Tab-separated table of C-alpha atoms and ligand atoms in Angstrom:
chain	number	residue	atom	x	y	z
A	32	MET	CA	0.000	0.000	0.000
A	33	ILE	CA	1.399	3.379	-1.023
A	34	ASN	CA	1.406	6.007	1.717
A	35	PRO	CA	-0.610	9.215	1.184
A	36	ILE	CA	2.452	11.479	0.960
A	37	ASP	CA	4.186	9.505	-1.790
A	38	ALA	CA	0.869	9.268	-3.633
A	39	LEU	CA	0.318	13.030	-3.558
A	40	LEU	CA	3.978	13.771	-4.309
A	41	ALA	CA	3.691	11.643	-7.451
A	42	GLU	CA	0.841	13.867	-8.530
A	43	LYS	CA	2.129	17.293	-7.465
A	44	GLY	CA	5.925	17.083	-7.199
A	45	VAL	CA	6.223	19.296	-4.121
A	46	LEU	CA	3.669	19.566	-1.317
A	47	LEU	CA	2.671	22.523	0.837
A	48	ALA	CA	2.225	21.794	4.539
A	49	ASP	CA	0.372	24.230	6.786
A	50	GLY	CA	1.593	27.105	8.978
A	51	ALA	CA	1.715	27.827	12.689
A	52	THR	CA	-0.629	26.182	15.154
A	53	GLY	CA	0.392	27.931	18.382
A	54	THR	CA	0.809	31.445	16.981
A	55	ASN	CA	-2.557	31.345	15.230
A	56	LEU	CA	-4.355	29.882	18.247
A	57	PHE	CA	-2.904	32.677	20.396
A	58	GLY	CA	-4.433	35.022	17.838
A	59	MET	CA	-7.801	33.313	18.490
A	60	GLY	CA	-7.545	33.853	22.242
A	61	LEU	CA	-5.446	30.980	23.581
A	62	GLU	CA	-3.699	32.149	26.757
A	63	ALA	CA	-0.024	31.541	27.489
A	64	GLY	CA	0.251	28.385	29.598
A	65	GLU	CA	-3.067	27.001	28.341
A	66	ALA	CA	-2.911	23.601	26.610
A	67	PRO	CA	-4.013	23.985	22.949
A	68	GLU	CA	-5.086	20.314	22.942
A	69	LEU	CA	-7.889	21.026	25.419
A	70	TRP	CA	-9.488	23.242	22.770
A	71	ASN	CA	-10.222	20.086	20.769
A	72	GLU	CA	-13.010	19.596	23.300
A	73	THR	CA	-13.776	23.065	24.615
A	74	ALA	CA	-13.470	25.114	21.406
A	75	PRO	CA	-13.543	22.689	18.447
A	76	GLU	CA	-14.952	25.408	16.167
A	77	LYS	CA	-11.713	27.355	16.561
A	78	ILE	CA	-9.593	24.333	15.621
A	79	THR	CA	-11.881	23.744	12.650
A	80	ALA	CA	-11.359	27.384	11.617
A	81	LEU	CA	-7.580	26.985	11.946
A	82	HIS	CA	-7.566	23.982	9.599
A	83	GLN	CA	-10.128	25.482	7.228
A	84	ASN	CA	-8.102	28.682	6.844
A	85	PHE	CA	-4.995	26.683	5.963
A	86	VAL	CA	-6.923	24.518	3.488
A	87	ASP	CA	-8.389	27.677	1.928
A	88	ALA	CA	-4.847	29.084	1.689
A	89	GLY	CA	-3.845	25.981	-0.282
A	90	ALA	CA	-2.294	23.510	2.179
A	91	ASP	CA	-1.873	19.935	0.934
A	92	ILE	CA	-1.113	18.682	4.453
A	93	ILE	CA	-2.700	19.836	7.706
A	94	LEU	CA	-1.327	18.976	11.140
A	95	THR	CA	-3.668	17.985	13.936
A	96	ASN	CA	-3.842	20.061	17.122
A	97	SER	CA	-2.069	17.407	19.173
A	98	PHE	CA	1.544	18.566	19.443
A	99	GLY	CA	1.561	18.313	23.254
A	100	GLY	CA	-0.698	15.278	23.278
A	101	THR	CA	1.469	12.786	25.159
A	102	ARG	CA	0.618	11.964	28.772
A	103	HIS	CA	3.765	13.766	29.909
A	104	ARG	CA	2.758	17.066	28.383
A	105	LEU	CA	-0.917	16.722	29.237
A	106	LYS	CA	-0.016	15.974	32.857
A	107	LEU	CA	0.961	19.635	33.223
A	108	HIS	CA	-2.732	20.370	32.636
A	109	HIS	CA	-4.079	17.430	34.668
A	110	ALA	CA	-5.284	15.757	31.468
A	111	GLN	CA	-2.862	12.810	31.378
A	112	ASP	CA	-5.732	10.334	31.585
A	113	ARG	CA	-7.401	11.767	28.468
A	114	VAL	CA	-4.615	11.170	25.948
A	115	HIS	CA	-6.675	8.879	23.730
A	116	GLU	CA	-9.799	11.026	23.509
A	117	LEU	CA	-7.975	14.358	23.031
A	118	ASN	CA	-5.827	12.962	20.218
A	119	LYS	CA	-8.730	11.162	18.584
A	120	ARG	CA	-10.751	14.354	18.704
A	121	ALA	CA	-7.838	16.353	17.225
A	122	ALA	CA	-7.713	13.998	14.253
A	123	GLU	CA	-11.492	13.947	13.819
A	124	ILE	CA	-11.622	17.745	13.591
A	125	ALA	CA	-8.886	17.863	10.934
A	126	ARG	CA	-10.410	14.868	9.111
A	127	ALA	CA	-13.777	16.612	8.788
A	128	VAL	CA	-12.128	19.675	7.215
A	129	ALA	CA	-9.962	17.594	4.861
A	130	ASP	CA	-12.894	15.446	3.736
A	131	LYS	CA	-14.841	18.407	2.423
A	132	ALA	CA	-11.888	20.208	0.830
A	133	GLY	CA	-12.801	19.102	-2.689
A	134	ARG	CA	-9.215	17.960	-3.288
A	135	LYS	CA	-6.838	15.592	-1.510
A	136	VAL	CA	-5.693	17.087	1.817
A	137	ILE	CA	-3.575	14.833	4.024
A	138	VAL	CA	-4.326	14.719	7.750
A	139	ALA	CA	-1.010	14.400	9.572
A	140	GLY	CA	-1.109	13.566	13.267
A	141	SER	CA	1.222	15.977	15.043
A	142	VAL	CA	3.454	14.308	17.638
A	143	GLY	CA	5.735	16.629	19.619
A	144	PRO	CA	8.353	15.900	22.279
A	145	THR	CA	7.305	14.613	25.688
A	146	GLY	CA	9.354	17.289	27.426
A	147	GLU	CA	11.210	14.539	29.299
A	148	LEU	CA	14.838	13.596	28.814
A	149	LEU	CA	15.672	10.006	28.032
A	150	VAL	CA	18.097	7.891	30.034
A	151	PRO	CA	20.970	8.568	30.730
A	152	LEU	CA	20.320	12.345	30.661
A	153	GLY	CA	16.908	11.964	32.265
A	154	ALA	CA	14.608	9.395	33.838
A	155	MET	CA	12.511	8.235	30.877
A	156	THR	CA	13.508	4.925	29.321
A	157	TYR	CA	13.258	4.295	25.578
A	158	ASP	CA	10.449	1.788	26.163
A	159	GLU	CA	8.497	4.280	28.257
A	160	ALA	CA	8.843	6.830	25.480
A	161	VAL	CA	7.567	4.312	22.900
A	162	GLU	CA	4.629	3.528	25.169
A	163	ALA	CA	3.711	7.205	25.639
A	164	PHE	CA	3.875	7.890	21.899
A	165	ALA	CA	1.938	4.696	21.133
A	166	GLU	CA	-0.918	5.869	23.327
A	167	GLN	CA	-1.045	9.193	21.482
A	168	ILE	CA	-0.649	7.755	17.981
A	169	LYS	CA	-3.430	5.186	18.524
A	170	GLY	CA	-5.809	8.040	19.322
A	171	LEU	CA	-4.693	9.986	16.253
A	172	LYS	CA	-5.130	6.964	14.013
A	173	GLU	CA	-8.568	6.171	15.356
A	174	GLY	CA	-9.625	9.759	14.680
A	175	GLY	CA	-8.561	9.538	11.030
A	176	ALA	CA	-4.945	10.743	10.863
A	177	GLU	CA	-3.178	9.157	7.881
A	178	ILE	CA	0.393	9.593	8.999
A	179	ALA	CA	2.272	10.249	12.235
A	180	TRP	CA	4.005	13.635	11.893
A	181	ILE	CA	6.771	13.610	14.505
A	182	GLU	CA	8.099	17.162	14.898
A	183	THR	CA	10.248	19.670	16.781
A	184	MET	CA	12.385	16.869	18.149
A	185	SER	CA	15.768	17.578	19.752
A	186	ALA	CA	16.831	14.114	20.872
A	187	PRO	CA	17.387	11.496	18.141
A	188	ASP	CA	16.428	8.637	20.487
A	189	GLU	CA	13.119	10.312	21.335
A	190	ALA	CA	12.328	10.782	17.626
A	191	LYS	CA	13.196	7.129	17.089
A	192	ALA	CA	10.907	6.065	19.934
A	193	ALA	CA	8.029	7.976	18.328
A	194	ALA	CA	8.825	6.375	14.958
A	195	GLN	CA	8.799	2.937	16.618
A	196	ALA	CA	5.379	3.705	18.096
A	197	ALA	CA	4.063	4.714	14.663
A	198	ILE	CA	5.333	1.482	13.118
A	199	ASP	CA	3.732	-0.527	15.932
A	200	ALA	CA	0.442	1.245	15.247
A	201	GLY	CA	0.676	0.481	11.508
A	202	MET	CA	1.103	4.150	10.578
A	203	PRO	CA	3.567	5.634	8.078
A	204	TYR	CA	5.600	8.409	9.680
A	205	THR	CA	7.754	11.459	9.088
A	206	TYR	CA	10.041	13.161	11.567
A	207	THR	CA	11.503	16.646	11.747
A	208	VAL	CA	14.051	18.059	14.150
A	209	SER	CA	14.507	21.622	15.394
A	210	PHE	CA	18.047	22.779	14.597
A	211	ASP	CA	18.055	25.685	16.997
A	212	THR	CA	21.383	25.378	18.807
A	213	ALA	CA	24.393	26.527	16.797
A	214	GLY	CA	23.020	24.859	13.677
A	215	ARG	CA	22.363	21.565	15.445
A	216	SER	CA	19.540	20.197	17.553
A	217	MET	CA	19.752	20.898	21.278
A	218	MET	CA	21.058	17.332	21.670
A	219	GLY	CA	23.769	17.885	19.061
A	220	LEU	CA	22.311	16.260	15.939
A	221	ALA	CA	23.625	17.892	12.746
A	222	PRO	CA	21.264	18.321	9.760
A	223	LYS	CA	23.301	15.991	7.520
A	224	ASP	CA	22.782	13.184	10.062
A	225	ILE	CA	18.978	13.465	10.074
A	226	HIS	CA	18.588	10.436	7.792
A	227	GLY	CA	20.188	8.062	10.278
A	228	VAL	CA	17.823	8.746	13.178
A	229	SER	CA	15.467	5.880	12.295
A	230	GLU	CA	18.272	3.449	11.490
A	231	GLY	CA	17.582	-0.050	12.775
A	232	LEU	CA	13.804	0.302	12.750
A	233	PRO	CA	11.844	-2.222	10.670
A	234	GLN	CA	10.286	0.506	8.533
A	235	GLY	CA	11.815	3.748	7.274
A	236	PRO	CA	10.264	7.224	7.314
A	237	VAL	CA	8.227	8.680	4.456
A	238	GLY	CA	10.045	11.977	4.934
A	239	VAL	CA	12.537	13.628	7.272
A	240	GLY	CA	13.609	17.187	7.816
A	241	ALA	CA	13.584	20.287	9.941
A	242	ASN	CA	10.944	22.462	11.529
A	243	CYS	CA	10.859	25.486	13.784
A	244	GLY	CA	14.473	26.341	14.654
A	245	VAL	CA	15.429	29.983	14.408
A	246	GLY	CA	14.972	31.832	11.132
A	247	ALA	CA	14.064	31.097	7.530
A	248	SER	CA	17.691	31.534	6.383
A	249	ASP	CA	18.951	29.118	9.009
A	250	ILE	CA	16.525	26.352	8.109
A	251	LEU	CA	17.354	26.721	4.395
A	252	SER	CA	21.021	26.325	5.274
A	253	SER	CA	20.135	23.141	7.214
A	254	LEU	CA	18.107	22.011	4.196
A	255	LEU	CA	21.151	22.216	1.927
A	256	ASP	CA	23.007	19.901	4.311
A	257	MET	CA	20.099	17.431	4.479
A	258	THR	CA	19.542	17.202	0.713
A	259	GLU	CA	23.255	17.034	0.015
A	260	ALA	CA	23.598	14.085	2.384
A	261	ARG	CA	20.806	12.168	0.639
A	262	PRO	CA	19.523	13.790	-2.564
A	263	ASP	CA	16.826	11.146	-3.163
A	264	ALA	CA	15.148	11.481	0.252
A	265	THR	CA	11.853	13.278	0.770
A	266	VAL	CA	13.041	16.239	2.812
A	267	ILE	CA	10.670	18.467	4.764
A	268	VAL	CA	11.203	22.084	5.853
A	269	LYS	CA	8.701	23.873	8.010
A	270	GLY	CA	10.555	27.010	8.993
A	271	ASN	CA	9.593	29.852	11.251
A	272	CYS	CA	8.242	33.006	9.684
A	273	GLY	CA	11.423	35.045	9.900
A	274	ILE	CA	13.038	35.804	13.230
A	275	PRO	CA	11.305	35.812	16.631
A	276	GLU	CA	11.601	39.152	18.400
A	277	PHE	CA	10.250	40.297	21.711
A	278	ARG	CA	8.154	43.456	21.789
A	279	GLY	CA	7.505	43.852	25.485
A	280	THR	CA	6.203	40.442	26.541
A	281	GLU	CA	4.804	39.626	23.099
A	282	ILE	CA	6.680	37.550	20.581
A	283	HIS	CA	6.579	38.707	16.958
A	284	TYR	CA	7.942	37.218	13.761
A	285	SER	CA	9.707	39.348	11.205
A	286	GLY	CA	8.727	37.447	8.041
A	287	THR	CA	6.489	39.074	5.443
A	288	PRO	CA	4.409	37.067	2.944
A	289	GLU	CA	6.944	38.109	0.270
A	290	LEU	CA	9.830	36.755	2.337
A	291	MET	CA	8.034	33.457	2.934
A	292	ALA	CA	7.255	33.222	-0.791
A	293	ASP	CA	10.952	33.575	-1.559
A	294	TYR	CA	11.740	31.021	1.171
A	295	VAL	CA	9.485	28.572	-0.711
A	296	ARG	CA	11.278	29.172	-4.021
A	297	LEU	CA	14.672	28.690	-2.376
A	298	ALA	CA	13.433	25.569	-0.577
A	299	VAL	CA	12.313	24.056	-3.893
A	300	ASP	CA	15.661	24.912	-5.486
A	301	SER	CA	17.416	23.330	-2.477
A	302	GLY	CA	15.576	20.051	-3.022
A	303	ALA	CA	12.776	20.142	-0.430
A	304	LYS	CA	9.714	18.026	-1.277
A	305	ILE	CA	7.435	19.218	1.525
A	306	ILE	CA	7.466	22.890	2.512
A	307	GLY	CA	5.474	24.645	5.191
A	308	GLY	CA	5.740	27.300	7.875
A	309	CYS	CA	6.218	27.010	11.604
A	310	CYS	CA	5.958	29.696	14.322
A	311	GLY	CA	4.505	32.985	13.088
A	312	THR	CA	3.204	31.647	9.748
A	313	SER	CA	-0.315	33.037	9.266
A	314	PHE	CA	-2.972	32.082	6.704
A	315	GLU	CA	-1.944	35.101	4.649
A	316	HIS	CA	1.676	33.933	4.636
A	317	LEU	CA	0.600	30.451	3.585
A	318	ALA	CA	-1.491	31.789	0.702
A	319	ALA	CA	1.591	33.657	-0.570
A	320	MET	CA	3.603	30.443	-0.197
A	321	ARG	CA	1.039	28.494	-2.260
A	322	LYS	CA	1.228	31.087	-5.011
A	323	ALA	CA	5.021	30.996	-4.985
A	324	LEU	CA	5.058	27.201	-5.156
A	325	ASP	CA	2.596	27.061	-8.044
A	326	GLY	CA	4.431	29.722	-10.022
A	327	HIS	CA	7.966	28.441	-9.540
A	328	HIS	CA	10.021	26.093	-11.672
A	329	LYS	CA	12.900	24.475	-9.839
A	330	GLY	CA	16.062	26.466	-10.458
A	331	GLU	CA	19.725	26.199	-9.654
A	332	ARG	CA	20.707	24.950	-6.208
A	333	PRO	CA	21.467	28.061	-4.115
A	334	THR	CA	24.535	28.652	-1.970
A	335	VAL	CA	24.272	29.738	1.655
A	336	GLU	CA	25.480	33.165	0.489
A	337	ALA	CA	22.624	33.418	-2.012
A	338	ILE	CA	20.128	32.469	0.703
A	339	VAL	CA	21.513	35.117	3.044
A	340	GLU	CA	21.339	37.718	0.305
A	341	ARG	CA	17.673	37.033	-0.410
A	342	ILE	CA	16.296	36.075	3.025
A	343	GLY	CA	18.622	37.789	5.501
A	344	PRO	CA	21.540	36.924	7.766
A	345	LEU	CA	21.856	33.618	9.603
A	346	ARG	CA	20.855	34.057	13.232
A	347	ASN	CA	22.734	31.085	14.469
A	348	LYS	CA	25.983	29.360	13.769
A	349	THR	CA	25.505	26.699	11.137
A	350	ALA	CA	26.668	23.191	11.917
A	351	ASP	CA	29.968	23.693	10.136
A	352	GLN	CA	30.520	27.381	10.548
A	353	SER	CA	31.272	29.739	13.400
A	354	GLY	CA	29.804	33.219	13.635
A	355	GLY	CA	26.196	34.390	13.515
A	356	THR	CA	24.400	36.491	16.067
A	357	GLY	CA	22.555	33.795	17.990
A	358	GLU	CA	19.091	33.912	19.445
A	359	SER	CA	18.506	35.084	22.993
A	360	ALA	CA	18.002	32.321	25.541
A	361	GLU	CA	14.714	33.967	26.450
A	362	ALA	CA	13.429	33.842	22.875
A	363	ARG	CA	14.495	30.218	22.607
A	364	ARG	CA	12.727	29.227	25.806
A	365	GLU	CA	9.558	30.995	24.726
A	366	ARG	CA	9.636	29.319	21.323
A	367	ARG	CA	10.088	25.866	22.818
A	368	ARG	CA	7.156	26.474	25.127
A	369	SER	CA	4.711	27.744	22.558
A	370	ARG	CA	6.133	26.001	19.477
A	371	ALA	CA	4.579	26.269	16.057
B	661	ZN	ZN1	8.033	26.791	15.361
């Protein structure tokens, strides 16, 4: 059986994933510290609107509102015993929107980090991680998610545990890592090594890549490393909408729709097969990205210098390069908390 992503890629060549979940839900009234997943039950019409707006903007793939849907994350909101129902509901809401889109829209079940560190750095064993992800992924599958979309991972072994859980549940999977620490993931994974994360598992990923991170230039630089390492892989980029900046206590993103459109063109030229936006990417940005994707023919592979010239300076050191201005620790903490 062919998975939905390969099937749609065969038809369209490059796919557009959606934009920010967190940023847009904050715009709809979500309070800092509130669990977005609880809105699947208390404000499903807002989650429906989120998905519908992205489908209207032209998304081929929408991510369920289940990023923090493991028992470890939900425990912070005293909802650890409702993992199955909250994830199932998240998938059902997205499924209903996708089913009436009038074209194929893939429902991807978002699976984010547990927030726990694995042994030996922390207390969670690999098997416990698999179990926690399995509980979440079963709910997503039952609600109609077609693929497990493992994202914003820092630790390779945690991403692998989530992939194992997807395989156990009979789901195809993708995984993306956040390269937000000097061009690597917080746990030191370099972009070129992304392909090896699932090594040893009985079934490989449908796609791998990067999401979130720091800026659009930085993730494009990571993309060059990932596609160079394995040119035939389906590589995903879901970059933040420019650079996060604090204005008072509010976080803002510097990217304009024009900048995100150019990010899409550069991502295509760099070999990405699935392109979307992470933190700060609004419906308006995504509509500009759709237009850019539809109007662009793959061009010459850009250099990092060309990316910097068109998108702006790198904010972080790249994996192989020193320099860059770096992101404030405060901005990084805030981004990890609110994600997407
Ligand atoms: Zn993000």
